[in-house]
Coordinates of C-alpha atoms in Angstrom, one line a residue:
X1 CA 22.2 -1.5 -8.2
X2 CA 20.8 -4.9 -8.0
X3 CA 21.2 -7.5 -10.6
X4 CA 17.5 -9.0 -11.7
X5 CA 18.9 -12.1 -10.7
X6 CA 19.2 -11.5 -7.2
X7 CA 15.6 -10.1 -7.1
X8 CA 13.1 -12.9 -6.6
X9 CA 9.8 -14.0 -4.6
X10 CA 9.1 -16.7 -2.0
X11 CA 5.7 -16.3 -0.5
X12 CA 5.8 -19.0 2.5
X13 CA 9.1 -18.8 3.7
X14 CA 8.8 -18.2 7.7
X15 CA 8.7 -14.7 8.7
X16 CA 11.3 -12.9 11.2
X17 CA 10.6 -13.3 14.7
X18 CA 8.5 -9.7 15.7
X19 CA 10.2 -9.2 19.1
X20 CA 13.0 -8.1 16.9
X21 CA 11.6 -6.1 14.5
X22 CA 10.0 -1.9 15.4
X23 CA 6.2 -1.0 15.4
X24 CA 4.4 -0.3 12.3
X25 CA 0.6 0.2 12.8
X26 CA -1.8 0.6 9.9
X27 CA -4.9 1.3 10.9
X28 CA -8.9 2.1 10.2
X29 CA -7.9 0.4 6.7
X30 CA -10.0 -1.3 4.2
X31 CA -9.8 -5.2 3.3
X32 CA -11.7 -7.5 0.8
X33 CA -11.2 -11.0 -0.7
X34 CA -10.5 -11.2 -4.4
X35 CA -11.3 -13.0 -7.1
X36 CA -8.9 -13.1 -10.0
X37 CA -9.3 -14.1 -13.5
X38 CA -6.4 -14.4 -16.1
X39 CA -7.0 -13.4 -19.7
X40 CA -5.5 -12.9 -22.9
X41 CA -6.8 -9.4 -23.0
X42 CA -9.7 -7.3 -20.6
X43 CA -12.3 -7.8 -22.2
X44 CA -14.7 -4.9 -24.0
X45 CA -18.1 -3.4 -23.1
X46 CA -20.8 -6.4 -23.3
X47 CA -18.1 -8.6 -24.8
X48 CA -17.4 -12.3 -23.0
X49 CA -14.2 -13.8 -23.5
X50 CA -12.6 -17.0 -22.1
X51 CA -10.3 -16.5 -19.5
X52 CA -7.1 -19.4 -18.8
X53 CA -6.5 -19.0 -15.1
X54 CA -8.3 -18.4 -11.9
X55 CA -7.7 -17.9 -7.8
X56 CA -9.0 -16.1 -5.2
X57 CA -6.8 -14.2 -2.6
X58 CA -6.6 -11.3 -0.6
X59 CA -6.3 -7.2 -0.6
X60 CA -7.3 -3.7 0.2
X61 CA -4.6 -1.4 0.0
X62 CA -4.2 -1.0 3.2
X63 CA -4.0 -4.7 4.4
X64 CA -1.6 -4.8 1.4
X65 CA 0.3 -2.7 2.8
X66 CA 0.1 -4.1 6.4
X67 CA 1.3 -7.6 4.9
X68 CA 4.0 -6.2 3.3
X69 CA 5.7 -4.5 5.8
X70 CA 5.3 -7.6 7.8
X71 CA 6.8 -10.0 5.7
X72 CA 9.9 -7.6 5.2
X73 CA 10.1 -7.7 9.2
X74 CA 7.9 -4.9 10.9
X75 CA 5.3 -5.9 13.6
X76 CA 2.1 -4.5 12.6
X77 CA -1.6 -4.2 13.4
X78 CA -4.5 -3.2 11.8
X79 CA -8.2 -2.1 12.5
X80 CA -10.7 -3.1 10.2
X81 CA -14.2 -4.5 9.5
X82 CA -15.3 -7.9 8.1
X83 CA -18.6 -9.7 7.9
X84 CA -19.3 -13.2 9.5
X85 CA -19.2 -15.3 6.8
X86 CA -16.2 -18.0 5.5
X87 CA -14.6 -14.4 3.9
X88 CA -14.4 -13.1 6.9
X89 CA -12.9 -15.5 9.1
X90 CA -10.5 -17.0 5.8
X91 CA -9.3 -13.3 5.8
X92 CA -8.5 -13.2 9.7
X93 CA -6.5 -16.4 9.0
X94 CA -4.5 -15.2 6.6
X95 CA -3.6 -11.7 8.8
X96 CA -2.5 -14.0 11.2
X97 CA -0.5 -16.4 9.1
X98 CA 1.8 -12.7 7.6
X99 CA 1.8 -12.0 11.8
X100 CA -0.5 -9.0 11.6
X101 CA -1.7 -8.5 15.3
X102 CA -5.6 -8.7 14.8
X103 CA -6.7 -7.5 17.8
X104 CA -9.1 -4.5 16.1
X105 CA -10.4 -6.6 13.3
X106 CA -14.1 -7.2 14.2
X107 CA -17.1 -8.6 12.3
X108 CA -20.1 -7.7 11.6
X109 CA -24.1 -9.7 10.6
X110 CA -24.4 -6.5 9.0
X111 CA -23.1 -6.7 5.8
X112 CA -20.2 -9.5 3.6
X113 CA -17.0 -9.2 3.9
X114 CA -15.9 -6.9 1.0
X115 CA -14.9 -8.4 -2.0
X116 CA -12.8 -7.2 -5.7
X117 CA -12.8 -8.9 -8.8
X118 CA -9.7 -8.6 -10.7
X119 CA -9.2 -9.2 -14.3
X120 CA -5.9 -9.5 -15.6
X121 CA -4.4 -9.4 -19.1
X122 CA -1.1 -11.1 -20.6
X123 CA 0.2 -7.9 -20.3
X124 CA 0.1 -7.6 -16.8
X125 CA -2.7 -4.9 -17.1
X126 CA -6.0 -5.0 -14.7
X127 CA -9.4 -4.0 -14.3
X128 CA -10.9 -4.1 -10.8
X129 CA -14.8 -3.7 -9.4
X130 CA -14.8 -3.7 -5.5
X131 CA -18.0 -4.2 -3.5
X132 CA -17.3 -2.6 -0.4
X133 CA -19.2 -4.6 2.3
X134 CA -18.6 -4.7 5.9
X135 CA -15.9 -2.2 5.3
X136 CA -18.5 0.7 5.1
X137 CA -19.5 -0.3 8.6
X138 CA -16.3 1.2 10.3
X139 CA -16.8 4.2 12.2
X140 CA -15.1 7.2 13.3
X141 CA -15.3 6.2 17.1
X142 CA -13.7 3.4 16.1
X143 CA -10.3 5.3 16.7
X144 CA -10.7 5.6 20.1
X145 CA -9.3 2.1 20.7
X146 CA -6.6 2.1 19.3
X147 CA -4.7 5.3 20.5
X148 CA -2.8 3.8 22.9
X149 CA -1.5 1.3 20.1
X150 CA -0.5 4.3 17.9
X151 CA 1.2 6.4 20.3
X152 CA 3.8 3.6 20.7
X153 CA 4.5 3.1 16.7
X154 CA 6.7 4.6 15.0
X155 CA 4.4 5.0 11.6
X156 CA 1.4 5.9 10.8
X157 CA -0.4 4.5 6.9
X158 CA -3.4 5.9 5.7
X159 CA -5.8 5.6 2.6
X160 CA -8.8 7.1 1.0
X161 CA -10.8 3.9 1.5
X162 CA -12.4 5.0 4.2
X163 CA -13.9 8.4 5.3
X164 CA -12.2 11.4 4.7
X165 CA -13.0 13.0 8.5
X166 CA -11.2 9.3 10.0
X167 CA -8.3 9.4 8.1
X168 CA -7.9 13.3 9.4
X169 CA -8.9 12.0 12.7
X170 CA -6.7 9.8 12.4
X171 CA -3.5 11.5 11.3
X172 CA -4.0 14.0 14.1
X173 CA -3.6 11.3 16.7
X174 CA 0.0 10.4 15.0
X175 CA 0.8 14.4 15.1
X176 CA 0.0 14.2 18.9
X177 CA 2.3 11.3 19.6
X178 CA 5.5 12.1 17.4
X179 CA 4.8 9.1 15.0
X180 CA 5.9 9.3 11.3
X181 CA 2.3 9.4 8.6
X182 CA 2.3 8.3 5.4
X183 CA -0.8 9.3 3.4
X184 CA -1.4 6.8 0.0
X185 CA -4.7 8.9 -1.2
X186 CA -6.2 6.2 -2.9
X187 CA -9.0 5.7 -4.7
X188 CA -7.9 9.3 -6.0
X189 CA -10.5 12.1 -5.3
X190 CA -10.2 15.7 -7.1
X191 CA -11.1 17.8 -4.0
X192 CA -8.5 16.3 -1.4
X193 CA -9.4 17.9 2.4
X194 CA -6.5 20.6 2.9
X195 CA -5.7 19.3 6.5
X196 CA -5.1 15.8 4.8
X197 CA -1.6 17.1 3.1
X198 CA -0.7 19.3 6.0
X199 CA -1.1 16.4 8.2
X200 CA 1.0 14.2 6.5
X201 CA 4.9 13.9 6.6
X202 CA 4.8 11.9 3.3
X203 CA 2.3 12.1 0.5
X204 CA 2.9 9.3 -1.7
X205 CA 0.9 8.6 -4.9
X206 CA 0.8 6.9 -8.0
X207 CA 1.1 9.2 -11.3
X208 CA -3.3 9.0 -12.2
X209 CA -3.4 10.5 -8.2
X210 CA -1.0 13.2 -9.0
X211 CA -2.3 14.2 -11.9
X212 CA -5.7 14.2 -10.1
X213 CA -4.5 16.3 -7.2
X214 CA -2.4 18.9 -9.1
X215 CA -4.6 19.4 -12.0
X216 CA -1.2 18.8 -13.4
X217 CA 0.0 16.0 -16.3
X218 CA 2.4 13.9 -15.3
X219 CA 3.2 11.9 -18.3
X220 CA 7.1 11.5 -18.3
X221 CA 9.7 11.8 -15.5
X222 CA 10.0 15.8 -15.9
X223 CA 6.5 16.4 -15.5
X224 CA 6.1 14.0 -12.6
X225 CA 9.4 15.7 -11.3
X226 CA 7.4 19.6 -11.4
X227 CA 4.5 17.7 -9.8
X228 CA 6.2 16.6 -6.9
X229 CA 7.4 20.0 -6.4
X230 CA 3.8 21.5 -6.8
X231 CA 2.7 19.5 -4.2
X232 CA 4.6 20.0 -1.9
X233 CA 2.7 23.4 -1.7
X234 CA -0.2 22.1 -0.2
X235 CA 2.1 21.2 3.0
X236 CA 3.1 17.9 3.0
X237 CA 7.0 17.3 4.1
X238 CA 7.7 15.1 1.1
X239 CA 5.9 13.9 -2.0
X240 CA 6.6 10.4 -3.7
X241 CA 4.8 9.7 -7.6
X242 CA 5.4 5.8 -8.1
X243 CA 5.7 5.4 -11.7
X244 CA 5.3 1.7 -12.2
X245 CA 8.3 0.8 -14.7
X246 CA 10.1 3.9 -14.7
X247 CA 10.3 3.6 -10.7
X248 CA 9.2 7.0 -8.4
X249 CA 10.0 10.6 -8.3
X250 CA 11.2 12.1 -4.7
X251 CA 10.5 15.5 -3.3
X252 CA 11.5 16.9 -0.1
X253 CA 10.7 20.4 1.3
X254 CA 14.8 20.6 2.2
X255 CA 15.8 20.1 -0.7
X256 CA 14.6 21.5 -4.0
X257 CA 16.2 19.5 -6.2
X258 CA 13.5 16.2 -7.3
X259 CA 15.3 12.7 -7.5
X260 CA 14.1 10.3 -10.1
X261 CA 15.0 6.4 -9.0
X262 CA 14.7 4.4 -11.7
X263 CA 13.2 0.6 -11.0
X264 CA 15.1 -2.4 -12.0
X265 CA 14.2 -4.3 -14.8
X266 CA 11.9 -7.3 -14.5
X267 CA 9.7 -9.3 -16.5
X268 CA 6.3 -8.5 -15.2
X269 CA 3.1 -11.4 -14.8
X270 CA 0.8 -9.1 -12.8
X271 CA 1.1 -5.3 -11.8
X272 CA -1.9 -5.6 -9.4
X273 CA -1.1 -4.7 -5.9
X274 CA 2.9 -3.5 -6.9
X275 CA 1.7 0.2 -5.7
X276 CA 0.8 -1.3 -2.2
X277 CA 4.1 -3.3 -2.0
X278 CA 6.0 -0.2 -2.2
X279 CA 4.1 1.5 0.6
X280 CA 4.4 -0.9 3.1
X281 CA 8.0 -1.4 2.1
X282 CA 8.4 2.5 2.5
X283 CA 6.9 2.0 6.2
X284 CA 9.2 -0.8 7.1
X285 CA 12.1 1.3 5.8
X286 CA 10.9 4.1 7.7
X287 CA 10.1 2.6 10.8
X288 CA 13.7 0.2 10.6
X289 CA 15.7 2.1 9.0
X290 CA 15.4 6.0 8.7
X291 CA 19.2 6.9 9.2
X292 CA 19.1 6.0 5.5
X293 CA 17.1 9.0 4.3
X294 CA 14.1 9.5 2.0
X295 CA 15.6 8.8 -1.3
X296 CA 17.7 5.6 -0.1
X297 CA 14.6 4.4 1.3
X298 CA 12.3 5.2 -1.7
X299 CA 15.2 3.3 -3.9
X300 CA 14.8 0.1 -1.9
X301 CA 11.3 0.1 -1.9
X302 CA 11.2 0.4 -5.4
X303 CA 13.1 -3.0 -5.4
X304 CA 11.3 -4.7 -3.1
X305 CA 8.1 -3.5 -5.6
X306 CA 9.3 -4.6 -8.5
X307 CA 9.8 -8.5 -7.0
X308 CA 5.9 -8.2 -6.4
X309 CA 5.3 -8.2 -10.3
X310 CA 7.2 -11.0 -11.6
X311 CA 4.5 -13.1 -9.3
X312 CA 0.7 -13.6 -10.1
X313 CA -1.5 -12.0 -7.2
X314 CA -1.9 -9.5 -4.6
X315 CA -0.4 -10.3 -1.8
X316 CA 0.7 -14.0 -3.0
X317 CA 3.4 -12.0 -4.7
X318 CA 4.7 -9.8 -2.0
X319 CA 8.4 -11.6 -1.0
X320 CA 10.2 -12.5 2.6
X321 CA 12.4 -10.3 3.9
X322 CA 14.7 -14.0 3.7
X323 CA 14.0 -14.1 -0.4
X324 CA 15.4 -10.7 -1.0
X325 CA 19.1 -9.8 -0.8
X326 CA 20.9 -8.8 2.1
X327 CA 21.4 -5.4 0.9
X328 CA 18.4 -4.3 1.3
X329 CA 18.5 -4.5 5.1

């Protein structure tokens, strides 16, 4: 295990060439600006309070995820949807600044860009209220162009962000072309489509989706343990429940025994954005290095996640490959 000391977070150190690095695509994902306010506590129905810090930044969970891969080193690309306004092209900047190919970003005069406002306590807690924007503009035809891109990757992310029928679409191009899924169903929904978890090698969630999904608690480390098994039922290969401080649960349909890996301890500033971290960190593991094995590779990216809390943001917080230790890689 890795001392807390070693674990730290540089977000503008240069980024690893991506000739050397494999092929991570994430794509038909959902991206907005944010706007962050700091305060004491979240404040209550029709209450104002006075908040002591503020910034704007960036995120969707899936360009969260598509940054953080590429910071620890995968070359990735993304298709998305913005509007034409200073959002839009600030946000196309910054893709290009993590070295996020942004060849199937387009805009649109249709709608904003989308945008989340983020309130965050001294406890590292959040509420978040997302205006979805130009993202609603993406279409399933959309896919169409970027086939040829996925068939070279070697994994596949997907969300809930955008419409169920896509992501399936989707994930049934990766099936076609031999390349590894991951499906993060977030926002959670009740009344998941049944091809979603047959289509997907790994189903990872946090512990509200699980609980959600199974119709199951998952309260503690045994119950999120029996969830993972349950479902696993529904015909996903492996299952992964995050579980913020207490780190993530692993279950695999070879082997029947759950693994708990507990997260290191850190002093945590902001929690916002720390699920994401450890998705795209479980991508680049996957696509870089999968002759370490499920469990290994859920272990590191719990590491790699909990460097994304000690820092205030989204993606602001998500560290360089060259600011984490060289065990990890």
């Amino acid at each position: 295990p890795l001392k807390q000391s070693t674990l730290s977070n540089t977000a503008r150190e240069p980024l690893p060439s991506p000739d050397l690095c494999l092929f991570i695509i994430v794509i038909f994902l959902y991206l907005h600006c944010l706007s962050l306010s700091f305060t004491p506590r979240l404040p209550r129905p029709g209450e104002t309070i006075h908040g002591n810090r503020f910034f704007t930044g960036f995120g969707g969970k899936g360009a969260n995820q598509c940054v953080q891969a590429s910071r620890l080193g995968a070359t990735t690309a993304i298709l998305a949807k913005v509007g034409q306004d200073h959002f839009g092209e600030s946000y196309i900047k910054n893709l290009k600044e993590n070295n996020v190919n942004t060849d199937f970003v387009s805009q649109t005069d249709g709608a904003s860009t989308g945008v989340a406002q983020i309130t965050v306590d001294d406890e590292g807690q959040n509420s978040i209220v997302i205006v979805a924007g130009a993202n609603l503009f993406l279409r399933p035809e959309d896919l169409v162009c970027v086939e040829e891109a996925l068939a070279s990757s070697k994994v596949l992310v997907c969300q809930l962000e955008v419409r169920p029928e896509t992501t399936a679409q989707a994930l049934r191009y990766a099936r076609r072309h031999g390349v590894k899924t991951i499906l993060n169903p977030a926002p959670a929904t009740e009344d998941l489509d049944p091809e979603l978890f047959e289509l997907a090698d790994i189903l990872c969630v946090n512990e509200t989706e699980a609980e959600m999904l199974a119709k199951q608690p998952v309260r503690n480390v045994k119950e999120a343990e029996k969830v993972a098994l349950s479902l696993l039922k529904h015909g996903c290969q492996a299952t992964i429940i995050t579980l913020g401080p207490s780190g993530c649960v692993v279950a695999q349909n070879r082997d029947p025994t759950p693994h708990h890996l507990p997260s290191q301890s850190v002093q945590a500033l902001d929690t916002t954005g720390a699920g994401d971290s450890f998705v795209g960190a479980l991508a680049f593991y996957l696509a870089r290095r999968p002759d370490l094995g499920l469990v290994e590779i859920a272990q590191r990216s719990c590491m790699v996640a909990a460097v994304s809390v000690t820092a205030r943001g989204t993606q602001s917080s998500y560290p360089f490959r060259s600011s984490l230790p060289d065990v990890l890689f």
